[in-house]
Amino acid sequence: MSTPHLVVHERQGHGPAVLALHGMASTADDWADLESQVVGRRFVAPNLPGRGPSRDVVAPPGLLGLAGAVVDAMAERDLGETVVVGHSMGAYLAPLVARSLADRGIPVRSVLLLDGGPAPARSIMTRPAVVAALFGLAALSHRATLSMRATRDAVDCLSRPAHLGLLADLDVPVHLIVATHGANRDKPPLLSDEAIEAGQSLLPRLTWKRLEGTHDSLLTDPLVAETVRRLS
């Protein structure tokens, strides 16, 4: 049975608000560490359609569908000035959300991308059919918390052009933190230096830093909370 509304974790506090967008097979729970480190700040973390408590929320496929659901949910709240933070898939989603928030008159203070945003270097592993197959298997293996929409969402993230250019005329800082390793320490990073440089060709003011760790360990690194505070 489908449900009409996103399940959103929200903590009241002072602004700017932090809007945190989680990764492909994750939920808002991924942001617990960051939330604990930005004491007193308003913190909003939606469970994205097809994931966790929002698994049965219906939204159009791909990143555009996710962005529409998030922005509709945020428009119901008096967010005020907002720092948009995204990890993994959430980092690919963040430019669409930030652009749409601004278009609806919700001021965006800054955008922080964690291990995502620029398109990864092209390889056999980023071919749409391969990405769809891999994430289709992941959805089947985690069907209680991840719907099959993950296949289209993953293709949009890993096989399609990046959306960084949507931020070109927003006069806000955009910073990227990338990991030195992939899912594990024996895996290469998701984003190479060359991939990031290609991202900067779309958004020349994009700044970035490579941080020792894995794709997921970024979520608990104190530098992320420090950067959120700096960008606020």
C-alpha atoms as an extended CHARMM CRD file, in Angstrom:
* protein
*
       232  EXT
         1         1  MET       CA              0.0000000000        0.0000000000        0.0000000000  PROA      1               0.0000000000
         2         2  SER       CA              1.4010000000        3.4010000000       -0.9520000000  PROA      2               0.0000000000
         3         3  THR       CA              1.6290000000        6.2600000000        1.5270000000  PROA      3               0.0000000000
         4         4  PRO       CA              1.2300000000        9.8850000000        0.4290000000  PROA      4               0.0000000000
         5         5  HSD       CA              3.7570000000       11.7420000000        2.5370000000  PROA      5               0.0000000000
         6         6  LEU       CA              7.4510000000       11.5020000000        3.2950000000  PROA      6               0.0000000000
         7         7  VAL       CA              8.3860000000       10.5180000000        6.8150000000  PROA      7               0.0000000000
         8         8  VAL       CA             10.6280000000       13.3730000000        7.9270000000  PROA      8               0.0000000000
         9         9  HSD       CA             12.8550000000       13.4540000000       10.9790000000  PROA      9               0.0000000000
        10        10  GLU       CA             12.8810000000       16.9910000000       12.3250000000  PROA      10              0.0000000000
        11        11  ARG       CA             14.4540000000       18.7440000000       15.3010000000  PROA      11              0.0000000000
        12        12  GLN       CA             13.5480000000       22.3080000000       16.0780000000  PROA      12              0.0000000000
        13        13  GLY       CA             16.3190000000       24.8240000000       16.7000000000  PROA      13              0.0000000000
        14        14  HSD       CA             17.8240000000       28.0360000000       15.4660000000  PROA      14              0.0000000000
        15        15  GLY       CA             18.8840000000       28.6040000000       11.8770000000  PROA      15              0.0000000000
        16        16  PRO       CA             20.0470000000       28.3430000000        9.2650000000  PROA      16              0.0000000000
        17        17  ALA       CA             18.2660000000       25.0070000000        9.0440000000  PROA      17              0.0000000000
        18        18  VAL       CA             20.2510000000       21.9300000000        7.9840000000  PROA      18              0.0000000000
        19        19  LEU       CA             18.4390000000       19.8800000000        5.3330000000  PROA      19              0.0000000000
        20        20  ALA       CA             20.1870000000       16.4930000000        5.1340000000  PROA      20              0.0000000000
        21        21  LEU       CA             19.6570000000       14.1340000000        2.1850000000  PROA      21              0.0000000000
        22        22  HSD       CA             20.7440000000       10.5260000000        2.6820000000  PROA      22              0.0000000000
        23        23  GLY       CA             22.2280000000        7.9790000000        0.3000000000  PROA      23              0.0000000000
        24        24  MET       CA             20.8840000000        5.2930000000       -2.0110000000  PROA      24              0.0000000000
        25        25  ALA       CA             20.0330000000        2.4510000000        0.3720000000  PROA      25              0.0000000000
        26        26  SER       CA             20.0200000000        4.5250000000        3.5470000000  PROA      26              0.0000000000
        27        27  THR       CA             17.5430000000        6.4370000000        5.6970000000  PROA      27              0.0000000000
        28        28  ALA       CA             17.4670000000        9.6010000000        7.7560000000  PROA      28              0.0000000000
        29        29  ASP       CA             19.0800000000        7.5990000000       10.5710000000  PROA      29              0.0000000000
        30        30  ASP       CA             22.4170000000        8.0350000000        8.7650000000  PROA      30              0.0000000000
        31        31  TRP       CA             22.4810000000       11.6490000000        9.9570000000  PROA      31              0.0000000000
        32        32  ALA       CA             22.3150000000       10.9270000000       13.7010000000  PROA      32              0.0000000000
        33        33  ASP       CA             26.0000000000       11.7040000000       14.2290000000  PROA      33              0.0000000000
        34        34  LEU       CA             25.9260000000       14.9800000000       12.3270000000  PROA      34              0.0000000000
        35        35  GLU       CA             22.7450000000       16.0310000000       14.1170000000  PROA      35              0.0000000000
        36        36  SER       CA             24.4090000000       15.4050000000       17.4800000000  PROA      36              0.0000000000
        37        37  GLN       CA             27.3680000000       17.5810000000       16.4770000000  PROA      37              0.0000000000
        38        38  VAL       CA             25.3760000000       20.6240000000       15.3330000000  PROA      38              0.0000000000
        39        39  VAL       CA             23.8170000000       21.2930000000       18.7150000000  PROA      39              0.0000000000
        40        40  GLY       CA             20.9130000000       23.7030000000       18.7770000000  PROA      40              0.0000000000
        41        41  ARG       CA             20.4820000000       23.8750000000       15.0170000000  PROA      41              0.0000000000
        42        42  ARG       CA             17.2340000000       23.1340000000       13.2790000000  PROA      42              0.0000000000
        43        43  PHE       CA             17.7870000000       19.7800000000       11.5930000000  PROA      43              0.0000000000
        44        44  VAL       CA             15.5330000000       18.2680000000        8.9270000000  PROA      44              0.0000000000
        45        45  ALA       CA             16.2440000000       14.8300000000        7.4290000000  PROA      45              0.0000000000
        46        46  PRO       CA             13.6060000000       13.2820000000        5.1550000000  PROA      46              0.0000000000
        47        47  ASN       CA             13.4470000000        9.5650000000        4.5320000000  PROA      47              0.0000000000
        48        48  LEU       CA             13.5000000000        9.6490000000        0.7470000000  PROA      48              0.0000000000
        49        49  PRO       CA             10.8230000000        7.8800000000       -1.3300000000  PROA      49              0.0000000000
        50        50  GLY       CA             11.4600000000        4.1560000000       -1.6280000000  PROA      50              0.0000000000
        51        51  ARG       CA             13.5550000000        3.9820000000        1.5360000000  PROA      51              0.0000000000
        52        52  GLY       CA             12.9170000000        2.9730000000        5.1440000000  PROA      52              0.0000000000
        53        53  PRO       CA              9.7370000000        4.4970000000        6.6160000000  PROA      53              0.0000000000
        54        54  SER       CA              9.0780000000        6.2040000000        3.2430000000  PROA      54              0.0000000000
        55        55  ARG       CA              9.5310000000        2.9840000000        1.2750000000  PROA      55              0.0000000000
        56        56  ASP       CA              5.9650000000        3.0510000000       -0.0380000000  PROA      56              0.0000000000
        57        57  VAL       CA              5.8030000000        6.7710000000       -0.7870000000  PROA      57              0.0000000000
        58        58  VAL       CA              5.0040000000        7.2030000000       -4.4790000000  PROA      58              0.0000000000
        59        59  ALA       CA              7.0640000000        9.7240000000       -6.4630000000  PROA      59              0.0000000000
        60        60  PRO       CA              8.0550000000        9.9290000000      -10.1300000000  PROA      60              0.0000000000
        61        61  PRO       CA             11.1880000000        7.9120000000      -10.9760000000  PROA      61              0.0000000000
        62        62  GLY       CA             14.7180000000        9.1960000000      -10.7600000000  PROA      62              0.0000000000
        63        63  LEU       CA             16.2980000000       12.1950000000       -9.1010000000  PROA      63              0.0000000000
        64        64  LEU       CA             13.6820000000       14.6230000000      -10.4000000000  PROA      64              0.0000000000
        65        65  GLY       CA             10.9860000000       12.6130000000       -8.6490000000  PROA      65              0.0000000000
        66        66  LEU       CA             12.9500000000       12.5250000000       -5.4100000000  PROA      66              0.0000000000
        67        67  ALA       CA             13.6310000000       16.2620000000       -5.5820000000  PROA      67              0.0000000000
        68        68  GLY       CA              9.9760000000       17.0600000000       -6.1570000000  PROA      68              0.0000000000
        69        69  ALA       CA              8.9170000000       15.0190000000       -3.1390000000  PROA      69              0.0000000000
        70        70  VAL       CA             11.5370000000       16.6480000000       -0.9040000000  PROA      70              0.0000000000
        71        71  VAL       CA             10.7750000000       20.1990000000       -2.0090000000  PROA      71              0.0000000000
        72        72  ASP       CA              7.0260000000       19.7000000000       -1.6390000000  PROA      72              0.0000000000
        73        73  ALA       CA              7.5910000000       18.4610000000        1.9170000000  PROA      73              0.0000000000
        74        74  MET       CA              9.8970000000       21.3760000000        2.7290000000  PROA      74              0.0000000000
        75        75  ALA       CA              7.4450000000       23.9140000000        1.2870000000  PROA      75              0.0000000000
        76        76  GLU       CA              5.0150000000       22.8410000000        4.0320000000  PROA      76              0.0000000000
        77        77  ARG       CA              7.5470000000       23.9400000000        6.6370000000  PROA      77              0.0000000000
        78        78  ASP       CA              8.8180000000       27.4100000000        7.4540000000  PROA      78              0.0000000000
        79        79  LEU       CA             12.4500000000       26.4680000000        6.8720000000  PROA      79              0.0000000000
        80        80  GLY       CA             13.9230000000       29.8950000000        6.3580000000  PROA      80              0.0000000000
        81        81  GLU       CA             17.5510000000       30.0320000000        5.3000000000  PROA      81              0.0000000000
        82        82  THR       CA             18.8290000000       26.5110000000        4.6580000000  PROA      82              0.0000000000
        83        83  VAL       CA             22.1140000000       24.6420000000        4.3150000000  PROA      83              0.0000000000
        84        84  VAL       CA             21.5600000000       21.6830000000        1.9700000000  PROA      84              0.0000000000
        85        85  VAL       CA             23.7550000000       18.6680000000        2.7670000000  PROA      85              0.0000000000
        86        86  GLY       CA             23.7940000000       15.4550000000        0.7420000000  PROA      86              0.0000000000
        87        87  HSD       CA             25.7240000000       12.1980000000        0.9850000000  PROA      87              0.0000000000
        88        88  SER       CA             26.1820000000        9.7530000000       -1.9080000000  PROA      88              0.0000000000
        89        89  MET       CA             22.8660000000        9.7510000000       -3.8010000000  PROA      89              0.0000000000
        90        90  GLY       CA             21.8620000000       12.6930000000       -1.6290000000  PROA      90              0.0000000000
        91        91  ALA       CA             24.8200000000       14.6400000000       -3.0120000000  PROA      91              0.0000000000
        92        92  TYR       CA             23.5840000000       14.0320000000       -6.5650000000  PROA      92              0.0000000000
        93        93  LEU       CA             20.1110000000       15.0770000000       -5.4410000000  PROA      93              0.0000000000
        94        94  ALA       CA             21.2320000000       18.2080000000       -3.5680000000  PROA      94              0.0000000000
        95        95  PRO       CA             21.6900000000       20.5030000000       -6.6130000000  PROA      95              0.0000000000
        96        96  LEU       CA             18.1470000000       19.7750000000       -7.8210000000  PROA      96              0.0000000000
        97        97  VAL       CA             16.7240000000       20.3590000000       -4.3430000000  PROA      97              0.0000000000
        98        98  ALA       CA             18.7150000000       23.5530000000       -3.7540000000  PROA      98              0.0000000000
        99        99  ARG       CA             17.7020000000       24.9480000000       -7.1470000000  PROA      99              0.0000000000
       100       100  SER       CA             14.0240000000       24.1200000000       -6.5730000000  PROA      100             0.0000000000
       101       101  LEU       CA             14.0300000000       25.5590000000       -3.0470000000  PROA      101             0.0000000000
       102       102  ALA       CA             15.4650000000       28.8040000000       -4.3600000000  PROA      102             0.0000000000
       103       103  ASP       CA             12.8960000000       28.8950000000       -7.1530000000  PROA      103             0.0000000000
       104       104  ARG       CA             10.1590000000       28.6010000000       -4.5200000000  PROA      104             0.0000000000
       105       105  GLY       CA             11.5660000000       31.4950000000       -2.5250000000  PROA      105             0.0000000000
       106       106  ILE       CA             13.2250000000       29.4070000000        0.2010000000  PROA      106             0.0000000000
       107       107  PRO       CA             16.6930000000       30.9420000000        0.6580000000  PROA      107             0.0000000000
       108       108  VAL       CA             19.6270000000       28.5500000000        0.3040000000  PROA      108             0.0000000000
       109       109  ARG       CA             22.6560000000       29.5200000000        2.3970000000  PROA      109             0.0000000000
       110       110  SER       CA             25.0880000000       26.9310000000        1.0090000000  PROA      110             0.0000000000
       111       111  VAL       CA             25.4010000000       23.3910000000       -0.3590000000  PROA      111             0.0000000000
       112       112  LEU       CA             27.6770000000       20.6660000000        1.0620000000  PROA      112             0.0000000000
       113       113  LEU       CA             28.2420000000       17.5250000000       -1.0140000000  PROA      113             0.0000000000
       114       114  LEU       CA             29.6850000000       14.3650000000        0.5480000000  PROA      114             0.0000000000
       115       115  ASP       CA             31.1910000000       11.8510000000       -1.8970000000  PROA      115             0.0000000000
       116       116  GLY       CA             28.8260000000       12.6670000000       -4.7310000000  PROA      116             0.0000000000
       117       117  GLY       CA             27.6990000000       15.3970000000       -7.0960000000  PROA      117             0.0000000000
       118       118  PRO       CA             30.2010000000       15.2380000000       -9.9700000000  PROA      118             0.0000000000
       119       119  ALA       CA             29.6470000000       12.3360000000      -12.3500000000  PROA      119             0.0000000000
       120       120  PRO       CA             32.0320000000        9.4410000000      -11.6380000000  PROA      120             0.0000000000
       121       121  ALA       CA             34.5490000000        8.4620000000      -14.3030000000  PROA      121             0.0000000000
       122       122  ARG       CA             32.9330000000        6.3710000000      -16.9960000000  PROA      122             0.0000000000
       123       123  SER       CA             33.6030000000        2.6310000000      -16.8360000000  PROA      123             0.0000000000
       124       124  ILE       CA             31.7730000000       -0.6260000000      -17.3550000000  PROA      124             0.0000000000
       125       125  MET       CA             30.4490000000       -0.2410000000      -13.7940000000  PROA      125             0.0000000000
       126       126  THR       CA             28.6740000000        3.0080000000      -14.6680000000  PROA      126             0.0000000000
       127       127  ARG       CA             26.8710000000        1.6430000000      -17.7200000000  PROA      127             0.0000000000
       128       128  PRO       CA             23.1080000000        1.9970000000      -17.1520000000  PROA      128             0.0000000000
       129       129  ALA       CA             22.3540000000       -1.7100000000      -17.5770000000  PROA      129             0.0000000000
       130       130  VAL       CA             25.0690000000       -2.6770000000      -15.0880000000  PROA      130             0.0000000000
       131       131  VAL       CA             24.0160000000       -0.0620000000      -12.5360000000  PROA      131             0.0000000000
       132       132  ALA       CA             20.3600000000       -1.0480000000      -12.8340000000  PROA      132             0.0000000000
       133       133  ALA       CA             21.1870000000       -4.7310000000      -12.3930000000  PROA      133             0.0000000000
       134       134  LEU       CA             23.3610000000       -4.1580000000       -9.3350000000  PROA      134             0.0000000000
       135       135  PHE       CA             20.8620000000       -1.9400000000       -7.5660000000  PROA      135             0.0000000000
       136       136  GLY       CA             17.9630000000       -4.1280000000       -8.6150000000  PROA      136             0.0000000000
       137       137  LEU       CA             19.6480000000       -6.9760000000       -6.7630000000  PROA      137             0.0000000000
       138       138  ALA       CA             20.2450000000       -4.7040000000       -3.7780000000  PROA      138             0.0000000000
       139       139  ALA       CA             16.5600000000       -3.7580000000       -3.7200000000  PROA      139             0.0000000000
       140       140  LEU       CA             15.5130000000       -7.4080000000       -3.8580000000  PROA      140             0.0000000000
       141       141  SER       CA             17.9000000000       -8.2460000000       -1.0250000000  PROA      141             0.0000000000
       142       142  HSD       CA             16.5880000000       -5.3900000000        1.1420000000  PROA      142             0.0000000000
       143       143  ARG       CA             12.9980000000       -5.3240000000       -0.0540000000  PROA      143             0.0000000000
       144       144  ALA       CA             11.6200000000       -4.4320000000        3.3790000000  PROA      144             0.0000000000
       145       145  THR       CA             13.4420000000       -1.0930000000        3.3750000000  PROA      145             0.0000000000
       146       146  LEU       CA             14.3590000000       -0.4160000000       -0.2720000000  PROA      146             0.0000000000
       147       147  SER       CA             11.9700000000       -0.3880000000       -3.2180000000  PROA      147             0.0000000000
       148       148  MET       CA             12.7570000000       -1.1660000000       -6.8330000000  PROA      148             0.0000000000
       149       149  ARG       CA             12.8260000000        2.5380000000       -7.6800000000  PROA      149             0.0000000000
       150       150  ALA       CA             16.4650000000        2.3070000000       -6.5460000000  PROA      150             0.0000000000
       151       151  THR       CA             17.3870000000        1.0500000000      -10.0340000000  PROA      151             0.0000000000
       152       152  ARG       CA             16.3190000000        4.2610000000      -11.8160000000  PROA      152             0.0000000000
       153       153  ASP       CA             17.6240000000        6.4700000000       -9.0140000000  PROA      153             0.0000000000
       154       154  ALA       CA             21.0360000000        4.7870000000       -9.2110000000  PROA      154             0.0000000000
       155       155  VAL       CA             21.2200000000        5.1540000000      -12.9840000000  PROA      155             0.0000000000
       156       156  ASP       CA             20.4610000000        8.8720000000      -12.6400000000  PROA      156             0.0000000000
       157       157  CYS       CA             23.2980000000        9.2470000000      -10.1260000000  PROA      157             0.0000000000
       158       158  LEU       CA             25.9980000000        7.1210000000      -11.7100000000  PROA      158             0.0000000000
       159       159  SER       CA             25.2470000000        6.9830000000      -15.4380000000  PROA      159             0.0000000000
       160       160  ARG       CA             23.7520000000       10.3570000000      -16.3210000000  PROA      160             0.0000000000
       161       161  PRO       CA             25.2790000000       13.8640000000      -16.5430000000  PROA      161             0.0000000000
       162       162  ALA       CA             25.7410000000       15.6970000000      -13.2530000000  PROA      162             0.0000000000
       163       163  HSD       CA             23.3360000000       18.4450000000      -12.1860000000  PROA      163             0.0000000000
       164       164  LEU       CA             25.9350000000       20.7970000000      -10.7230000000  PROA      164             0.0000000000
       165       165  GLY       CA             25.2400000000       23.3610000000      -13.4340000000  PROA      165             0.0000000000
       166       166  LEU       CA             21.8490000000       24.0540000000      -11.8400000000  PROA      166             0.0000000000
       167       167  LEU       CA             23.7300000000       25.9050000000       -9.1060000000  PROA      167             0.0000000000
       168       168  ALA       CA             25.6870000000       28.1300000000      -11.4880000000  PROA      168             0.0000000000
       169       169  ASP       CA             23.5390000000       31.2160000000      -10.9740000000  PROA      169             0.0000000000
       170       170  LEU       CA             22.9060000000       30.6890000000       -7.2610000000  PROA      170             0.0000000000
       171       171  ASP       CA             25.3350000000       32.9370000000       -5.4180000000  PROA      171             0.0000000000
       172       172  VAL       CA             26.0630000000       30.4660000000       -2.6110000000  PROA      172             0.0000000000
       173       173  PRO       CA             29.1280000000       28.4370000000       -1.5970000000  PROA      173             0.0000000000
       174       174  VAL       CA             29.2150000000       24.8450000000       -2.8390000000  PROA      174             0.0000000000
       175       175  HSD       CA             31.7710000000       22.5620000000       -1.1790000000  PROA      175             0.0000000000
       176       176  LEU       CA             32.5620000000       18.9040000000       -1.8210000000  PROA      176             0.0000000000
       177       177  ILE       CA             34.2050000000       16.4940000000        0.6130000000  PROA      177             0.0000000000
       178       178  VAL       CA             35.3490000000       13.2140000000       -0.9410000000  PROA      178             0.0000000000
       179       179  ALA       CA             36.7570000000       10.0540000000        0.6120000000  PROA      179             0.0000000000
       180       180  THR       CA             40.1340000000        8.5250000000       -0.1490000000  PROA      180             0.0000000000
       181       181  HSD       CA             38.4990000000        5.0850000000       -0.4400000000  PROA      181             0.0000000000
       182       182  GLY       CA             35.2760000000        3.5740000000       -1.7380000000  PROA      182             0.0000000000
       183       183  ALA       CA             32.8930000000        1.3420000000        0.2070000000  PROA      183             0.0000000000
       184       184  ASN       CA             35.9010000000       -0.3470000000        1.8670000000  PROA      184             0.0000000000
       185       185  ARG       CA             39.5420000000        0.5940000000        2.3090000000  PROA      185             0.0000000000
       186       186  ASP       CA             40.5420000000       -1.8010000000       -0.4610000000  PROA      186             0.0000000000
       187       187  LYS       CA             38.2580000000       -0.0350000000       -2.9460000000  PROA      187             0.0000000000
       188       188  PRO       CA             39.1660000000        3.0330000000       -5.0230000000  PROA      188             0.0000000000
       189       189  PRO       CA             37.3470000000        6.2840000000       -4.3230000000  PROA      189             0.0000000000
       190       190  LEU       CA             33.9890000000        6.9070000000       -5.9730000000  PROA      190             0.0000000000
       191       191  LEU       CA             35.2550000000       10.2180000000       -7.3820000000  PROA      191             0.0000000000
       192       192  SER       CA             38.6890000000       10.6190000000       -8.9390000000  PROA      192             0.0000000000
       193       193  ASP       CA             40.4690000000       13.9660000000       -9.1450000000  PROA      193             0.0000000000
       194       194  GLU       CA             39.6390000000       14.0050000000      -12.8650000000  PROA      194             0.0000000000
       195       195  ALA       CA             35.9440000000       13.4810000000      -12.1740000000  PROA      195             0.0000000000
       196       196  ILE       CA             35.9660000000       16.3710000000       -9.7240000000  PROA      196             0.0000000000
       197       197  GLU       CA             37.7320000000       18.6040000000      -12.2450000000  PROA      197             0.0000000000
       198       198  ALA       CA             35.0080000000       17.7340000000      -14.7550000000  PROA      198             0.0000000000
       199       199  GLY       CA             32.4720000000       18.7730000000      -12.1330000000  PROA      199             0.0000000000
       200       200  GLN       CA             34.2740000000       22.0820000000      -11.7080000000  PROA      200             0.0000000000
       201       201  SER       CA             33.8980000000       22.6920000000      -15.4390000000  PROA      201             0.0000000000
       202       202  LEU       CA             30.1330000000       22.7710000000      -14.7840000000  PROA      202             0.0000000000
       203       203  LEU       CA             30.4810000000       24.7940000000      -11.5790000000  PROA      203             0.0000000000
       204       204  PRO       CA             33.8350000000       26.6020000000      -11.4440000000  PROA      204             0.0000000000
       205       205  ARG       CA             33.3350000000       27.8840000000       -7.8930000000  PROA      205             0.0000000000
       206       206  LEU       CA             33.0160000000       24.3400000000       -6.5300000000  PROA      206             0.0000000000
       207       207  THR       CA             35.6180000000       23.8530000000       -3.7970000000  PROA      207             0.0000000000
       208       208  TRP       CA             36.6680000000       20.4640000000       -2.5390000000  PROA      208             0.0000000000
       209       209  LYS       CA             38.7600000000       18.4760000000       -0.0850000000  PROA      209             0.0000000000
       210       210  ARG       CA             39.7280000000       14.8120000000        0.0030000000  PROA      210             0.0000000000
       211       211  LEU       CA             39.4080000000       13.2790000000        3.4530000000  PROA      211             0.0000000000
       212       212  GLU       CA             40.9940000000       10.0520000000        4.6840000000  PROA      212             0.0000000000
       213       213  GLY       CA             38.3080000000        7.4110000000        5.0700000000  PROA      213             0.0000000000
       214       214  THR       CA             35.6420000000        5.4060000000        3.2790000000  PROA      214             0.0000000000
       215       215  HSD       CA             32.4640000000        6.4280000000        1.5320000000  PROA      215             0.0000000000
       216       216  ASP       CA             30.3780000000        5.9120000000        4.6790000000  PROA      216             0.0000000000
       217       217  SER       CA             32.9210000000        6.9810000000        7.2930000000  PROA      217             0.0000000000
       218       218  LEU       CA             32.5560000000       10.5490000000        6.0430000000  PROA      218             0.0000000000
       219       219  LEU       CA             29.2010000000       10.6440000000        7.8140000000  PROA      219             0.0000000000
       220       220  THR       CA             30.8360000000       10.5550000000       11.2380000000  PROA      220             0.0000000000
       221       221  ASP       CA             33.9370000000       12.6300000000       10.5610000000  PROA      221             0.0000000000
       222       222  PRO       CA             34.0310000000       15.7990000000       12.7120000000  PROA      222             0.0000000000
       223       223  LEU       CA             35.1330000000       17.8170000000        9.6700000000  PROA      223             0.0000000000
       224       224  VAL       CA             31.6480000000       17.4660000000        8.1990000000  PROA      224             0.0000000000
       225       225  ALA       CA             29.9750000000       19.1470000000       11.1820000000  PROA      225             0.0000000000
       226       226  GLU       CA             32.7370000000       21.7420000000       11.2390000000  PROA      226             0.0000000000
       227       227  THR       CA             32.1020000000       22.4760000000        7.5550000000  PROA      227             0.0000000000
       228       228  VAL       CA             28.3330000000       22.7420000000        8.1070000000  PROA      228             0.0000000000
       229       229  ARG       CA             28.9940000000       25.3450000000       10.7930000000  PROA      229             0.0000000000
       230       230  ARG       CA             31.4380000000       27.2200000000        8.5500000000  PROA      230             0.0000000000
       231       231  LEU       CA             29.0000000000       27.2620000000        5.6430000000  PROA      231             0.0000000000
       232       232  SER       CA             26.2500000000       28.5960000000        7.8950000000  PROA      232             0.0000000000
